[in-house]
Coordinates of C-alpha atoms and ligand atoms in Angstrom, one line a residue:
M342 CA 0.4 -0.4 0.3
D343 CA 1.5 3.3 -1.3
T344 CA 2.5 5.7 1.9
L345 CA 0.7 9.6 1.5
S346 CA 3.2 12.3 2.3
S347 CA 2.8 14.2 5.3
A348 CA 1.4 17.0 2.2
Q349 CA -1.2 14.5 0.6
R350 CA -2.3 13.3 4.6
N351 CA -2.1 17.5 5.3
P352 CA -2.3 19.6 2.0
V353 CA -1.4 23.2 2.4
E354 CA -4.9 25.1 2.7
V355 CA -5.3 26.9 -0.9
P356 CA -5.5 30.6 0.2
D357 CA -7.7 32.7 -1.7
D358 CA -6.5 36.0 -3.0
T359 CA -7.6 37.9 0.3
V360 CA -4.0 39.7 0.0
L361 CA -4.7 42.2 3.7
Q362 CA -7.3 41.9 5.8
V363 CA -7.4 44.5 8.2
T364 CA -10.0 43.9 11.5
N365 CA -10.9 46.7 13.8
L366 CA -7.9 48.8 13.9
R367 CA -7.9 51.7 16.1
K368 CA -5.5 54.7 16.8
T369 CA -5.6 57.3 19.0
Y370 CA -3.0 60.3 19.3
G371 CA -4.0 62.3 23.0
K372 CA -7.1 62.4 23.1
K373 CA -7.6 62.6 19.2
Q374 CA -8.8 59.0 18.1
A375 CA -7.3 58.9 14.4
L376 CA -8.6 55.5 13.8
D377 CA -12.0 53.9 15.4
N378 CA -12.5 50.4 13.9
V379 CA -11.1 49.9 11.1
T380 CA -11.7 47.3 8.9
F381 CA -11.7 46.0 4.7
S382 CA -9.7 43.2 2.9
L383 CA -8.7 43.5 -0.7
Q384 CA -8.3 40.8 -3.0
A385 CA -5.3 40.2 -5.0
G386 CA -4.7 42.8 -7.9
T387 CA -6.8 44.7 -6.4
C388 CA -6.2 49.5 -7.0
F389 CA -8.1 50.4 -3.9
G390 CA -8.8 54.0 -3.8
F391 CA -8.7 54.9 0.0
L392 CA -11.2 58.6 -0.6
G393 CA -11.1 60.7 2.5
P394 CA -10.3 64.0 3.9
N395 CA -7.4 65.7 4.7
G396 CA -7.4 64.3 8.9
A397 CA -10.3 61.2 7.4
G398 CA -7.0 58.4 9.2
K399 CA -5.6 57.6 5.4
S400 CA -2.5 58.2 6.3
T401 CA -2.3 56.9 9.8
T402 CA -4.1 53.3 8.7
M403 CA -0.7 52.6 5.6
K404 CA 1.2 54.1 8.3
I405 CA 0.4 50.9 10.7
L406 CA 0.2 48.6 7.2
T407 CA 4.0 50.0 7.0
G408 CA 4.9 49.0 10.8
I409 CA 5.0 53.0 11.3
V410 CA 2.4 53.4 13.9
K411 CA 1.5 50.7 15.7
A412 CA -2.4 50.4 16.3
D413 CA -3.8 50.4 19.6
S414 CA -5.1 47.1 19.2
G415 CA -7.0 45.8 15.8
E416 CA -4.9 43.4 13.2
A417 CA -3.7 43.6 9.7
R418 CA -2.9 40.5 7.5
L419 CA -1.0 40.7 5.4
F420 CA -0.9 37.3 2.6
G421 CA -2.5 35.6 6.7
Q422 CA 0.9 37.2 7.5
D423 CA 0.8 39.3 11.2
M424 CA 2.2 42.3 10.2
T425 CA 2.1 44.1 13.5
T426 CA 4.6 41.6 14.2
D427 CA 5.7 40.1 11.1
T428 CA 6.6 43.5 10.2
E429 CA 10.0 42.8 9.2
R430 CA 9.5 39.6 7.0
I431 CA 6.4 41.5 5.3
A432 CA 8.5 44.4 4.9
R433 CA 9.8 43.1 1.4
Y434 CA 6.1 42.4 0.6
I435 CA 5.6 46.1 0.7
G436 CA 6.2 49.4 -1.2
Y437 CA 5.6 51.8 0.5
V438 CA 5.3 55.9 -1.1
P439 CA 4.9 58.4 1.8
Q440 CA 4.2 61.5 1.4
E441 CA 7.0 63.3 2.7
I442 CA 9.2 63.2 -0.1
T443 CA 12.3 61.0 1.3
L444 CA 14.9 61.5 -1.0
Y445 CA 18.8 62.8 -0.4
E446 CA 18.4 66.2 -2.4
K447 CA 22.1 66.3 -3.3
L448 CA 22.2 62.8 -4.1
S449 CA 21.6 62.0 -7.4
A450 CA 18.2 59.9 -9.0
Y451 CA 20.1 57.0 -9.8
D452 CA 22.9 57.5 -6.2
N453 CA 19.3 57.5 -4.5
L454 CA 18.0 54.9 -6.1
V455 CA 21.5 52.5 -5.5
F456 CA 21.1 53.8 -1.5
F457 CA 17.0 52.3 -1.4
G458 CA 17.8 49.0 -3.6
E459 CA 20.6 48.4 -1.1
A460 CA 18.6 48.7 1.5
Y461 CA 16.3 46.7 0.5
G462 CA 18.7 44.0 0.1
V463 CA 19.0 44.3 -3.7
R464 CA 22.5 45.0 -5.5
G465 CA 25.1 44.8 -8.1
S466 CA 23.7 43.8 -11.8
E467 CA 20.4 42.8 -10.4
L468 CA 20.3 46.3 -8.6
K469 CA 20.8 48.2 -12.3
R470 CA 19.3 46.7 -14.1
R471 CA 15.8 47.4 -11.4
I472 CA 17.2 51.3 -11.7
A473 CA 16.8 51.1 -15.6
D474 CA 13.5 49.4 -15.6
V475 CA 12.1 51.8 -12.8
L476 CA 14.4 54.7 -14.2
D477 CA 12.0 53.5 -17.9
K478 CA 9.0 53.6 -16.1
T479 CA 8.4 56.9 -14.1
G480 CA 10.5 58.8 -16.9
L481 CA 13.5 60.0 -15.6
T482 CA 15.7 58.0 -17.5
D483 CA 17.7 60.7 -19.4
R484 CA 17.3 62.8 -15.6
A485 CA 19.0 59.9 -13.8
Q486 CA 23.0 61.5 -13.1
D487 CA 21.3 64.4 -12.1
E488 CA 20.9 65.9 -8.3
V489 CA 17.7 65.2 -7.1
Q490 CA 17.6 69.0 -5.3
T491 CA 18.0 70.4 -9.0
F492 CA 13.9 68.0 -10.1
S493 CA 10.9 69.6 -9.9
G494 CA 8.2 68.2 -7.1
G495 CA 6.5 66.1 -9.5
M496 CA 9.9 64.8 -10.5
K497 CA 11.7 63.8 -6.9
R498 CA 7.9 62.0 -6.2
R499 CA 8.3 60.2 -9.2
I500 CA 12.3 58.9 -8.3
N501 CA 10.1 58.3 -4.9
I502 CA 7.9 56.0 -6.3
A503 CA 10.8 54.2 -8.3
A504 CA 12.2 53.9 -5.2
A505 CA 9.7 51.8 -4.1
L506 CA 9.9 49.5 -6.7
L507 CA 13.1 48.1 -6.5
H508 CA 12.5 45.0 -4.4
R509 CA 9.9 44.3 -6.5
P510 CA 6.4 44.4 -4.0
K511 CA 3.6 41.9 -4.2
L512 CA 1.9 45.4 -2.7
L513 CA 2.0 48.7 -3.4
I514 CA 1.1 52.2 -1.4
L515 CA 0.4 55.1 -2.3
D516 CA 0.1 57.9 -0.1
E517 CA -1.7 61.3 -2.1
P518 CA 0.8 60.4 -4.2
T519 CA -0.5 63.7 -6.9
V520 CA -1.0 66.8 -3.8
G521 CA 0.9 69.7 -5.9
I522 CA 2.7 67.8 -9.0
D523 CA 3.1 69.2 -12.7
P524 CA 0.3 67.3 -14.6
Q525 CA 2.6 65.9 -17.1
S526 CA 4.2 64.1 -13.8
R527 CA 0.0 63.4 -12.3
N528 CA 0.5 60.8 -15.9
H529 CA 3.6 59.4 -15.5
I530 CA 2.3 58.2 -12.6
F531 CA -1.4 57.2 -13.0
E532 CA 0.3 55.5 -16.7
M533 CA 2.8 53.7 -13.7
I534 CA -0.2 52.8 -11.5
R535 CA -1.9 51.4 -14.4
E536 CA 1.1 49.1 -15.7
L537 CA 2.4 47.7 -11.8
N538 CA -1.6 47.0 -11.4
G539 CA -1.9 45.1 -15.1
Q540 CA 0.7 43.3 -14.1
G541 CA -1.2 41.8 -10.8
V542 CA 0.8 44.6 -7.9
T543 CA -2.5 45.0 -6.0
I544 CA -2.6 48.3 -5.1
I545 CA -3.6 51.0 -2.8
Y546 CA -4.2 54.5 -3.3
S547 CA -5.1 56.7 -0.7
T548 CA -6.2 60.3 -2.6
H549 CA -9.0 63.5 -1.6
Y550 CA -9.5 63.3 -5.5
M551 CA -12.7 62.2 -6.4
E552 CA -11.3 61.8 -10.0
E553 CA -7.9 60.1 -9.4
V554 CA -10.4 57.7 -7.7
E555 CA -12.4 57.5 -10.7
A556 CA -10.3 57.3 -13.2
L557 CA -8.1 55.1 -11.0
C558 CA -10.0 52.5 -9.3
D559 CA -11.7 49.8 -9.4
Q560 CA -12.8 49.2 -5.7
V561 CA -13.0 52.2 -3.4
A562 CA -13.1 53.0 0.7
I563 CA -14.9 56.5 1.8
M564 CA -13.5 56.9 5.2
D565 CA -14.4 59.9 7.4
Q566 CA -13.5 60.5 11.1
G567 CA -11.4 57.5 11.9
A568 CA -14.3 55.2 9.9
V569 CA -14.3 53.3 7.2
K570 CA -18.1 54.8 6.0
A571 CA -18.6 52.5 2.3
I572 CA -16.2 50.1 0.4
G573 CA -16.9 47.9 -2.6
P574 CA -16.9 48.0 -6.3
L575 CA -17.1 51.9 -7.3
G576 CA -19.5 50.8 -10.2
E577 CA -21.1 49.4 -6.8
L578 CA -21.3 52.7 -4.6
L579 CA -22.3 54.2 -7.6
E580 CA -25.6 52.7 -7.8
R581 CA -25.7 52.1 -4.3
Y582 CA -25.2 56.1 -3.0
G583 CA -25.2 58.2 -7.0
R584 CA -28.5 59.8 -7.3
K585 CA -30.0 59.1 -10.6
A586 CA -31.3 61.6 -12.1
I587 CA -32.1 63.4 -15.4
Y588 CA -31.4 67.0 -15.8
I589 CA -34.2 69.2 -18.9
E590 CA -33.6 72.1 -20.0
A591 CA -36.4 74.5 -21.9
P592 CA -37.0 78.1 -21.4
E593 CA -40.7 77.1 -21.3
L594 CA -39.7 75.4 -18.1
T595 CA -40.5 77.7 -15.4
A596 CA -41.2 75.4 -13.0
A597 CA -40.4 71.7 -12.3
P598 CA -42.6 68.8 -14.3
S599 CA -44.3 67.1 -12.4
D600 CA -44.3 63.4 -12.5
P601 CA -45.9 60.8 -9.9
D602 CA -41.7 58.7 -9.9
V603 CA -39.8 62.0 -9.7
S604 CA -38.7 62.0 -5.7
R605 CA -36.9 65.3 -5.9
A606 CA -36.7 68.3 -8.5
S607 CA -34.1 71.7 -7.8
R608 CA -33.4 73.6 -10.3
E609 CA -29.2 74.1 -12.0
G610 CA -28.5 76.4 -14.0
S611 CA -31.2 76.7 -17.2
G612 CA -33.2 73.5 -15.8
W613 CA -33.9 71.2 -13.6
I614 CA -32.8 68.0 -11.8
L615 CA -34.9 65.3 -11.3
E616 CA -34.0 62.7 -9.1
T617 CA -35.6 59.3 -10.1
D618 CA -35.5 55.5 -9.5
R619 CA -37.3 55.7 -13.3
V620 CA -35.4 57.5 -14.7
G621 CA -36.3 55.2 -18.1
E622 CA -40.4 56.0 -17.7
V623 CA -39.4 59.3 -17.1
M624 CA -38.4 60.0 -19.6
Q625 CA -39.9 58.7 -22.0
R626 CA -43.1 61.2 -20.6
L627 CA -40.7 63.8 -20.5
L628 CA -40.1 62.9 -24.3
A629 CA -43.8 62.2 -24.8
A630 CA -44.9 65.9 -23.0
A631 CA -42.6 68.4 -25.1
A632 CA -43.6 66.6 -27.8
E633 CA -47.5 67.1 -27.9
R634 CA -46.3 70.2 -26.0
H635 CA -44.1 71.7 -28.1
W636 CA -41.4 72.4 -25.5
D637 CA -38.0 74.0 -27.4
V638 CA -35.8 71.5 -25.3
K639 CA -32.1 72.5 -25.1
Q640 CA -30.6 69.5 -23.6
L641 CA -32.3 66.6 -21.7
E642 CA -29.6 63.8 -20.6
V643 CA -29.7 61.6 -17.7
V644 CA -27.4 62.3 -14.8
R645 CA -24.4 60.4 -14.3
P646 CA -24.3 59.1 -10.3
S647 CA -21.0 60.7 -9.2
L648 CA -18.3 59.0 -6.6
E649 CA -19.2 63.2 -5.2
Q650 CA -23.0 62.3 -4.8
V651 CA -21.6 58.9 -3.2
F652 CA -19.5 61.0 -0.6
L653 CA -22.4 63.6 0.2
T654 CA -25.1 60.6 0.8
V655 CA -22.4 57.8 2.6
T656 CA -20.4 60.9 4.9
G657 CA -23.0 64.1 4.8
T658 CA -20.9 66.0 4.1
A659 CA -19.1 67.4 0.7
L660 CA -15.3 66.8 0.1
R661 CA -13.6 69.8 -0.6
D662 CA -10.8 70.1 -1.1
Ligands
LIG1132 P1 -5.6 61.7 6.7 O1 -4.9 60.7 6.0 O2 -6.6 61.0 6.1 O3 -5.5 63.3 6.5 P2 -4.4 61.1 9.1 O4 -4.2 60.0 9.1 O5 -3.2 61.3 8.9 O6 -5.5 61.2 8.3 O7 -5.0 62.0 10.2 C1 -5.5 61.8 11.6 C2 -5.8 62.8 12.3 O8 -4.9 62.4 13.3 C3 -6.1 64.0 12.7 O9 -6.9 64.3 13.1 C4 -5.1 63.9 12.7 O10 -4.8 65.6 13.1 C5 -4.5 63.2 14.0 N1 -3.2 62.7 13.7 C6 -2.0 62.1 12.5 N2 -1.1 62.1 12.9 C7 -0.8 62.5 14.3 C8 0.4 62.6 15.3 N3 1.3 62.0 15.2 N4 -0.1 63.9 16.3 C9 -1.1 63.5 16.7 N5 -2.4 63.5 16.3 C10 -1.8 63.5 14.8

């Protein structure tokens, strides 16, 4: 009779594709509660948008994930390993780009990358190859030998991201990487993130710019006052919390057209926003009424739900810059 190997008897559990599981993180600074039971999980290959106003707790969460800040309580597991106790072992899986630029101003971009690469244990010809690769990704190959102090804020940020990629992390955490930078660098950063995500790197992208989340991310967590207020695929959040509405503009409409399925009508510009769960039916009746009453319709369109409305619905406040 064949004997079973220990692996056959005790097959290793095939892990699901959860990369990160964060449970009930709490953190206070003095009397200030920065995080209040933050819980979320991330699937492999996600580009996860962490959206919230300044002070929401995004940085604190990220700093806990990278071991810079210690949580008061709660748990974070990366690939099933406890991030608070196995911090050093887990560090090699994570690339972290903090809000503050952390580069040596008087060193060249290249030498900065050598420094960071070696800090992660990458050396020799392999490091050279990787530096060439990240410089190419950031579009700064031709500036490699220039001192970082001659770079624009956006270029410094790109090098900072490059530095976080040298050890080929599986999870890349970026803390508001586009604040205060030029559009060209922003585009480069977006392209880089898309490319990395396409290669299977899981991304956590924190921002207070909604359009960035809409452009980049497939999953979103809305954070406010230290808590995750809503989380899910972008499309689902838009569907669940976004306003469904029709915009109509015609000079004859001095009052909002009445319709039994319109829950709320409000003036916007020269037209009316008609909120409804039955967009199709209301649209048909508006078209019929317009034809019958000879309205000179200037505009008639379905209003796409926006993340801005989702944010407003979920938090009760607008997300302003
Ligand atoms: P975000 O990244 O969303 O802007 P933060 O995580 O930086 O939010 O901050 C969350 C809250 O914790 C804020 O009220 C902030 O003022 C406070 N906070 C963050 N870091 C510290 C600190 N080192 N000392 C005291 N308070 C802090």
